[in-house]
């Protein structure tokens, strides 16, 4: 799947779960700073992504995630 | 506006251990408060579920598969995610620690404590999405003050308190509250197993001089799941006739 396609889905779900402006959801956006998301928000977003992409992301893989770009990397790796 | 709506609307509630004792009283009370109720138990709630118009779910919540089956069936029966979870499923297996088998300990942990973790985890996602949720776990005054012959039971009930307080802090920002109701001696099948002598000793510890009724515990649960209790989380509401006082 194209990176831009994944970004679109991440953006849509981030708008829903984090209640942020879609324009703010760019690859370089840092969840904690730019999107005002705490750890629970991130878990919620990842659960939504798991459902949307039919993937499974173990807890330990979430630990180092800081940016939207890293989430896209993660999804892309899962989709193979 | 119906009475239920005035009180904050009809919610979807799952009660475990709902076929008898405190669980049955809780299911009845929540149903009377206008909520839709799913009753989970190992043997099924039969007539009670029918009377309450609730979903009758046969599941063993001491196992991972059983929890998944119970919550899935509840979601189906209630027509959506679980908004109120009340964990009443619990057993006791009394005996002195000196003679306790590892299997007794593990059984008790699985049924009383691990089940609470699994059911809570399973319903959390829907509650987080909804930005509303109520979890009430039934502990015991024994978890706070101890009781000879109940080391394992006391450990699971104290464990429920620690679990509930930690989870309360994790999910507070989502308007999900997590609380414990800690009953003392209540007239149920569990306490009917006490011998006359044990019963006399138990009664001597209760300031009110009587065992409680299941509906007296259900009243506390009904409060904690209500809109009125929106600022109450991570707390333990003791319902024990003054047994733990002082």
Tab-separated table of C-alpha atoms in Angstrom:
chain	number	residue	atom	x	y	z
A	1	UNK	CA	0.000	0.000	0.000
A	2	UNK	CA	1.203	3.509	-0.861
A	3	UNK	CA	2.508	5.631	2.004
A	4	UNK	CA	0.124	8.412	1.062
A	5	UNK	CA	-2.836	6.041	1.284
A	6	UNK	CA	-1.820	4.977	4.783
A	7	UNK	CA	-1.373	8.621	5.770
A	8	UNK	CA	-4.905	9.348	4.600
A	9	UNK	CA	-6.321	6.629	6.837
A	10	UNK	CA	-4.142	7.701	9.769
A	11	UNK	CA	-5.331	11.271	9.238
A	12	UNK	CA	-8.986	10.274	9.162
A	13	UNK	CA	-8.701	8.174	12.313
A	14	UNK	CA	-6.588	10.797	14.106
A	15	UNK	CA	-9.233	13.422	13.390
A	16	UNK	CA	-11.836	11.101	14.898
A	17	UNK	CA	-9.985	9.811	17.945
A	18	UNK	CA	-7.735	12.761	18.805
A	19	UNK	CA	-10.174	15.449	17.718
A	20	UNK	CA	-7.477	17.357	15.854
A	21	UNK	CA	-7.503	19.286	12.603
A	22	UNK	CA	-6.718	17.066	9.610
A	23	UNK	CA	-4.114	19.534	8.333
A	24	UNK	CA	-2.080	19.011	11.498
A	25	UNK	CA	-1.704	15.291	10.804
A	26	UNK	CA	1.495	15.263	8.739
A	27	UNK	CA	4.403	12.802	8.756
A	28	UNK	CA	6.578	15.007	10.953
A	29	UNK	CA	3.872	15.753	13.519
A	30	UNK	CA	4.854	14.687	17.037
A	31	UNK	CA	1.876	13.157	18.872
A	32	UNK	CA	2.674	14.559	22.311
A	33	UNK	CA	3.492	18.097	21.129
A	34	UNK	CA	1.807	18.812	17.802
A	35	UNK	CA	-1.317	16.698	18.285
A	36	UNK	CA	-1.658	17.036	22.054
A	37	UNK	CA	-2.049	13.260	22.346
A	38	UNK	CA	-1.220	11.328	25.508
A	39	UNK	CA	-0.316	7.649	25.738
A	40	UNK	CA	-3.957	6.607	25.997
A	41	UNK	CA	-4.775	8.599	22.842
A	42	UNK	CA	-2.005	6.787	21.010
A	43	UNK	CA	-3.296	3.406	22.163
A	44	UNK	CA	-6.751	4.361	20.995
A	45	UNK	CA	-5.449	5.459	17.595
A	46	UNK	CA	-3.460	2.264	17.172
A	47	UNK	CA	-6.510	0.155	18.099
A	48	UNK	CA	-8.450	1.979	15.410
A	49	UNK	CA	-5.615	1.363	12.922
A	50	UNK	CA	-5.512	-2.318	13.843
A	51	UNK	CA	-9.158	-2.536	12.934
A	52	UNK	CA	-8.873	-0.464	9.755
A	53	UNK	CA	-5.880	-2.374	8.361
A	54	UNK	CA	-6.606	-5.740	9.980
A	55	UNK	CA	-3.193	-5.823	11.635
A	56	UNK	CA	-1.998	-6.517	15.165
A	57	UNK	CA	0.469	-4.248	16.967
A	58	UNK	CA	1.985	-5.572	20.191
A	59	UNK	CA	2.359	-3.162	23.118
A	60	UNK	CA	6.168	-3.088	22.989
A	61	UNK	CA	6.171	-1.797	19.430
A	62	UNK	CA	4.277	1.286	20.551
A	63	UNK	CA	6.875	2.350	23.065
A	64	UNK	CA	9.154	4.298	20.726
A	65	UNK	CA	6.452	5.845	18.596
A	66	UNK	CA	6.580	9.620	18.634
A	67	UNK	CA	5.565	10.828	15.200
A	68	UNK	CA	2.867	10.203	12.622
A	69	UNK	CA	5.588	9.065	10.212
A	70	UNK	CA	6.625	6.327	12.634
A	71	UNK	CA	3.043	5.085	12.779
A	72	UNK	CA	2.983	4.888	8.992
A	73	UNK	CA	6.291	2.953	9.072
A	74	UNK	CA	4.732	0.553	11.552
A	75	UNK	CA	1.590	-0.018	9.502
A	76	UNK	CA	3.617	-0.419	6.322
A	77	UNK	CA	5.884	-3.006	7.946
A	78	UNK	CA	2.832	-4.924	9.193
A	79	UNK	CA	1.221	-4.909	5.766
A	80	UNK	CA	4.480	-6.229	4.316
B	1	UNK	CA	-39.133	11.469	29.366
B	2	UNK	CA	-39.022	8.117	31.089
B	3	UNK	CA	-37.613	7.666	34.561
B	4	UNK	CA	-34.557	5.995	33.097
B	5	UNK	CA	-33.861	8.981	30.884
B	6	UNK	CA	-34.165	11.362	33.812
B	7	UNK	CA	-31.560	9.342	35.606
B	8	UNK	CA	-29.127	9.581	32.713
B	9	UNK	CA	-30.557	7.176	30.162
B	10	UNK	CA	-30.759	3.478	29.605
B	11	UNK	CA	-27.295	1.954	29.408
B	12	UNK	CA	-25.990	-1.410	28.279
B	13	UNK	CA	-24.822	-3.337	31.343
B	14	UNK	CA	-22.968	-6.622	31.762
B	15	UNK	CA	-23.082	-8.315	35.163
B	16	UNK	CA	-20.900	-11.361	35.766
B	17	UNK	CA	-21.820	-13.945	38.385
B	18	UNK	CA	-25.391	-12.815	37.824
B	19	UNK	CA	-27.268	-16.067	38.437
B	20	UNK	CA	-27.395	-15.747	42.217
B	21	UNK	CA	-26.368	-13.835	45.301
B	22	UNK	CA	-25.022	-10.326	44.894
B	23	UNK	CA	-24.768	-10.628	41.101
B	24	UNK	CA	-28.464	-11.496	40.785
B	25	UNK	CA	-29.415	-8.574	43.020
B	26	UNK	CA	-27.226	-6.216	40.978
B	27	UNK	CA	-28.722	-7.389	37.678
B	28	UNK	CA	-32.203	-6.911	39.097
B	29	UNK	CA	-31.434	-3.470	40.454
B	30	UNK	CA	-29.816	-2.233	37.222
B	31	UNK	CA	-32.749	-3.545	35.236
B	32	UNK	CA	-35.179	-1.703	37.512
B	33	UNK	CA	-33.081	1.441	37.026
B	34	UNK	CA	-33.905	1.189	33.329
B	35	UNK	CA	-30.722	-0.352	32.004
B	36	UNK	CA	-30.523	-3.217	29.546
B	37	UNK	CA	-28.764	-6.063	31.287
B	38	UNK	CA	-26.737	-9.050	30.157
B	39	UNK	CA	-26.406	-11.706	32.854
B	40	UNK	CA	-23.320	-13.859	32.675
B	41	UNK	CA	-22.828	-16.962	34.787
B	42	UNK	CA	-21.430	-20.457	34.485
B	43	UNK	CA	-24.781	-22.201	34.702
B	44	UNK	CA	-27.024	-19.559	33.146
B	45	UNK	CA	-29.440	-17.241	34.954
B	46	UNK	CA	-32.575	-18.891	33.541
B	47	UNK	CA	-35.780	-17.459	35.023
B	48	UNK	CA	-34.119	-14.342	36.387
B	49	UNK	CA	-32.823	-13.360	32.948
B	50	UNK	CA	-36.247	-14.033	31.514
B	51	UNK	CA	-37.975	-11.975	34.185
B	52	UNK	CA	-35.627	-9.047	33.592
B	53	UNK	CA	-35.788	-9.391	29.825
B	54	UNK	CA	-32.012	-9.635	29.904
B	55	UNK	CA	-29.546	-11.610	27.830
B	56	UNK	CA	-28.775	-14.932	29.525
B	57	UNK	CA	-25.124	-15.766	28.926
B	58	UNK	CA	-23.510	-19.038	29.899
B	59	UNK	CA	-19.777	-18.480	30.208
B	60	UNK	CA	-16.896	-19.236	32.540
B	61	UNK	CA	-15.079	-15.929	33.048
B	62	UNK	CA	-12.170	-17.629	34.789
B	63	UNK	CA	-10.754	-18.391	31.329
B	64	UNK	CA	-9.669	-16.084	28.508
B	65	UNK	CA	-12.034	-17.784	26.060
B	66	UNK	CA	-14.882	-17.547	28.538
B	67	UNK	CA	-14.408	-13.790	28.916
B	68	UNK	CA	-14.314	-13.295	25.168
B	69	UNK	CA	-17.477	-15.381	24.808
B	70	UNK	CA	-19.273	-13.549	27.630
B	71	UNK	CA	-18.500	-10.045	26.380
B	72	UNK	CA	-19.179	-10.888	22.730
B	73	UNK	CA	-22.527	-12.412	23.664
B	74	UNK	CA	-23.319	-9.380	25.822
B	75	UNK	CA	-22.562	-6.989	22.958
B	76	UNK	CA	-24.812	-9.014	20.708
B	77	UNK	CA	-27.600	-9.322	23.255
B	78	UNK	CA	-27.461	-5.667	24.252
B	79	UNK	CA	-27.071	-4.346	20.723
B	80	UNK	CA	-23.791	-2.516	21.263
B	81	UNK	CA	-20.689	-2.102	23.374
B	82	UNK	CA	-20.847	-2.613	27.130
B	83	UNK	CA	-21.204	0.717	28.963
B	84	UNK	CA	-21.519	-0.641	32.489
B	85	UNK	CA	-19.505	-3.622	33.700
B	86	UNK	CA	-20.118	-5.100	37.138
B	87	UNK	CA	-17.831	-7.957	38.105
B	88	UNK	CA	-19.582	-10.097	40.693
B	89	UNK	CA	-18.272	-13.510	39.647
B	90	UNK	CA	-16.345	-14.918	42.538
B	91	UNK	CA	-15.701	-18.061	44.521
B	92	UNK	CA	-14.120	-18.933	47.808
B	93	UNK	CA	-12.374	-22.074	48.868
B	94	UNK	CA	-11.610	-21.749	52.538
B	95	UNK	CA	-8.818	-23.528	54.324
B	96	UNK	CA	-5.651	-22.783	56.196
B	97	UNK	CA	-2.637	-21.799	54.136
B	98	UNK	CA	-0.589	-24.608	55.663
B	99	UNK	CA	-2.735	-27.077	53.757
B	100	UNK	CA	-3.471	-25.097	50.606
B	101	UNK	CA	-2.719	-26.650	47.222
B	102	UNK	CA	-1.246	-24.522	44.430
B	103	UNK	CA	-4.271	-25.399	42.290
B	104	UNK	CA	-6.667	-23.937	44.899
B	105	UNK	CA	-4.746	-20.674	44.838
B	106	UNK	CA	-4.621	-20.571	41.048
B	107	UNK	CA	-8.335	-21.350	40.690
B	108	UNK	CA	-9.249	-18.546	43.025
B	109	UNK	CA	-6.962	-16.072	41.295
B	110	UNK	CA	-8.348	-16.982	37.879
B	111	UNK	CA	-11.978	-16.654	38.919
B	112	UNK	CA	-11.808	-13.698	41.276
B	113	UNK	CA	-8.981	-11.534	39.963
B	114	UNK	CA	-7.805	-12.450	36.471
B	115	UNK	CA	-11.429	-12.415	35.309
B	116	UNK	CA	-11.724	-8.800	36.462
B	117	UNK	CA	-8.629	-7.810	34.484
B	118	UNK	CA	-9.826	-9.610	31.353
B	119	UNK	CA	-13.405	-8.368	31.351
B	120	UNK	CA	-12.253	-4.807	32.075
B	121	UNK	CA	-9.669	-4.926	29.283
B	122	UNK	CA	-12.209	-6.311	26.865
B	123	UNK	CA	-14.850	-3.619	27.463
B	124	UNK	CA	-12.422	-0.709	27.708
B	125	UNK	CA	-12.127	0.002	24.039
B	126	UNK	CA	-15.845	0.630	23.608
B	127	UNK	CA	-15.904	2.801	26.720
B	128	UNK	CA	-12.911	4.815	25.520
B	129	UNK	CA	-14.571	5.378	22.183
B	130	UNK	CA	-17.818	6.394	23.854
B	131	UNK	CA	-15.999	8.628	26.339
B	132	UNK	CA	-18.170	7.131	29.062
B	133	UNK	CA	-18.029	3.999	31.132
B	134	UNK	CA	-18.611	2.509	34.545
B	135	UNK	CA	-16.753	-0.446	35.979
B	136	UNK	CA	-17.636	-1.723	39.429
B	137	UNK	CA	-15.767	-4.657	40.870
B	138	UNK	CA	-17.051	-6.535	43.863
B	139	UNK	CA	-14.312	-6.896	46.443
B	140	UNK	CA	-14.734	-7.869	50.061
B	141	UNK	CA	-14.095	-6.391	53.446
B	142	UNK	CA	-11.901	-9.467	53.917
B	143	UNK	CA	-9.478	-7.933	51.409
B	144	UNK	CA	-8.951	-5.040	53.804
B	145	UNK	CA	-9.026	-6.719	57.210
B	146	UNK	CA	-8.173	-10.369	56.490
B	147	UNK	CA	-9.833	-13.516	57.748
B	148	UNK	CA	-8.217	-16.786	58.829
B	149	UNK	CA	-8.801	-19.539	56.283
B	150	UNK	CA	-9.165	-17.013	53.491
B	151	UNK	CA	-5.625	-16.044	52.519
B	152	UNK	CA	-6.259	-16.644	48.830
B	153	UNK	CA	-9.698	-15.051	48.860
B	154	UNK	CA	-8.366	-12.017	50.746
B	155	UNK	CA	-5.462	-11.696	48.307
B	156	UNK	CA	-7.778	-11.677	45.287
B	157	UNK	CA	-10.098	-9.138	46.887
B	158	UNK	CA	-7.232	-6.841	47.921
B	159	UNK	CA	-5.847	-7.325	44.406
B	160	UNK	CA	-9.118	-6.083	42.967
B	161	UNK	CA	-8.716	-2.845	44.929
B	162	UNK	CA	-5.194	-2.172	43.633
B	163	UNK	CA	-6.223	-3.063	40.097
B	164	UNK	CA	-9.260	-0.809	40.219
B	165	UNK	CA	-7.360	2.179	41.590
B	166	UNK	CA	-4.651	1.899	38.937
B	167	UNK	CA	-7.169	1.489	36.119
B	168	UNK	CA	-9.225	4.379	37.474
B	169	UNK	CA	-6.195	6.626	36.969
B	170	UNK	CA	-5.452	5.240	33.504
B	171	UNK	CA	-8.869	5.968	32.077
B	172	UNK	CA	-10.127	8.917	34.128
B	173	UNK	CA	-9.626	11.308	31.200
B	174	UNK	CA	-12.180	9.296	29.225
B	175	UNK	CA	-14.962	9.750	31.777
B	176	UNK	CA	-14.681	6.081	32.711
B	177	UNK	CA	-14.900	5.420	36.431
B	178	UNK	CA	-13.637	2.298	38.164
B	179	UNK	CA	-14.721	1.547	41.708
B	180	UNK	CA	-14.963	-1.285	44.192
B	181	UNK	CA	-17.857	-2.274	46.390
B	182	UNK	CA	-16.569	-4.215	49.367
B	183	UNK	CA	-19.306	-6.230	51.065
B	184	UNK	CA	-19.021	-7.812	54.474
B	185	UNK	CA	-21.088	-10.892	55.339
B	186	UNK	CA	-24.056	-11.050	52.980
B	187	UNK	CA	-26.811	-13.697	52.956
B	188	UNK	CA	-25.829	-15.670	49.852
B	189	UNK	CA	-24.982	-19.231	48.881
B	190	UNK	CA	-21.365	-18.391	49.671
B	191	UNK	CA	-22.065	-17.557	53.317
B	192	UNK	CA	-24.692	-20.284	53.732
B	193	UNK	CA	-21.748	-22.691	53.588
B	194	UNK	CA	-20.620	-21.392	56.993
B	195	UNK	CA	-21.196	-23.661	59.994
B	196	UNK	CA	-23.367	-22.456	62.885
B	197	UNK	CA	-20.245	-21.811	64.953
B	198	UNK	CA	-18.571	-19.856	62.126
B	199	UNK	CA	-21.741	-17.882	61.644
B	200	UNK	CA	-21.864	-16.932	65.294
B	201	UNK	CA	-18.257	-15.729	65.189
B	202	UNK	CA	-18.976	-13.785	62.018
B	203	UNK	CA	-22.030	-12.134	63.520
B	204	UNK	CA	-20.064	-11.076	66.585
B	205	UNK	CA	-17.803	-9.032	64.289
B	206	UNK	CA	-20.630	-7.111	62.663
B	207	UNK	CA	-21.631	-3.907	64.446
B	208	UNK	CA	-25.183	-4.198	63.155
B	209	UNK	CA	-25.454	-7.750	64.454
B	210	UNK	CA	-26.845	-9.196	61.240
B	211	UNK	CA	-25.727	-10.358	57.810
B	212	UNK	CA	-26.524	-8.008	54.925
B	213	UNK	CA	-28.948	-8.694	52.100
B	214	UNK	CA	-27.761	-8.821	48.479
B	215	UNK	CA	-30.006	-5.871	47.585
B	216	UNK	CA	-28.140	-3.737	50.103
B	217	UNK	CA	-24.970	-4.298	48.086
B	218	UNK	CA	-26.811	-3.767	44.808
B	219	UNK	CA	-27.874	-0.315	45.998
B	220	UNK	CA	-24.237	0.707	46.351
B	221	UNK	CA	-23.456	-0.625	42.878
B	222	UNK	CA	-26.439	1.215	41.423
B	223	UNK	CA	-25.109	4.465	42.854
B	224	UNK	CA	-21.608	3.962	41.481
B	225	UNK	CA	-22.845	3.285	37.934
B	226	UNK	CA	-25.215	6.268	37.979
B	227	UNK	CA	-24.621	9.748	36.571
B	228	UNK	CA	-24.614	11.030	40.118
B	229	UNK	CA	-21.354	9.213	40.821
B	230	UNK	CA	-19.538	10.897	37.916
B	231	UNK	CA	-16.789	12.276	40.209
B	232	UNK	CA	-16.302	9.042	42.165
B	233	UNK	CA	-13.474	6.876	40.860
B	234	UNK	CA	-10.846	4.603	42.355
B	235	UNK	CA	-12.797	4.389	45.562
B	236	UNK	CA	-13.867	1.495	47.748
B	237	UNK	CA	-17.403	1.629	49.063
B	238	UNK	CA	-17.663	-0.715	52.008
B	239	UNK	CA	-21.075	-2.286	52.665
B	240	UNK	CA	-20.555	-4.368	55.768
B	241	UNK	CA	-22.847	-3.281	58.571
B	242	UNK	CA	-19.955	-1.581	60.316
B	243	UNK	CA	-17.773	-4.689	60.412
B	244	UNK	CA	-14.600	-2.992	59.178
B	245	UNK	CA	-15.179	0.188	61.137
B	246	UNK	CA	-12.227	1.118	63.325
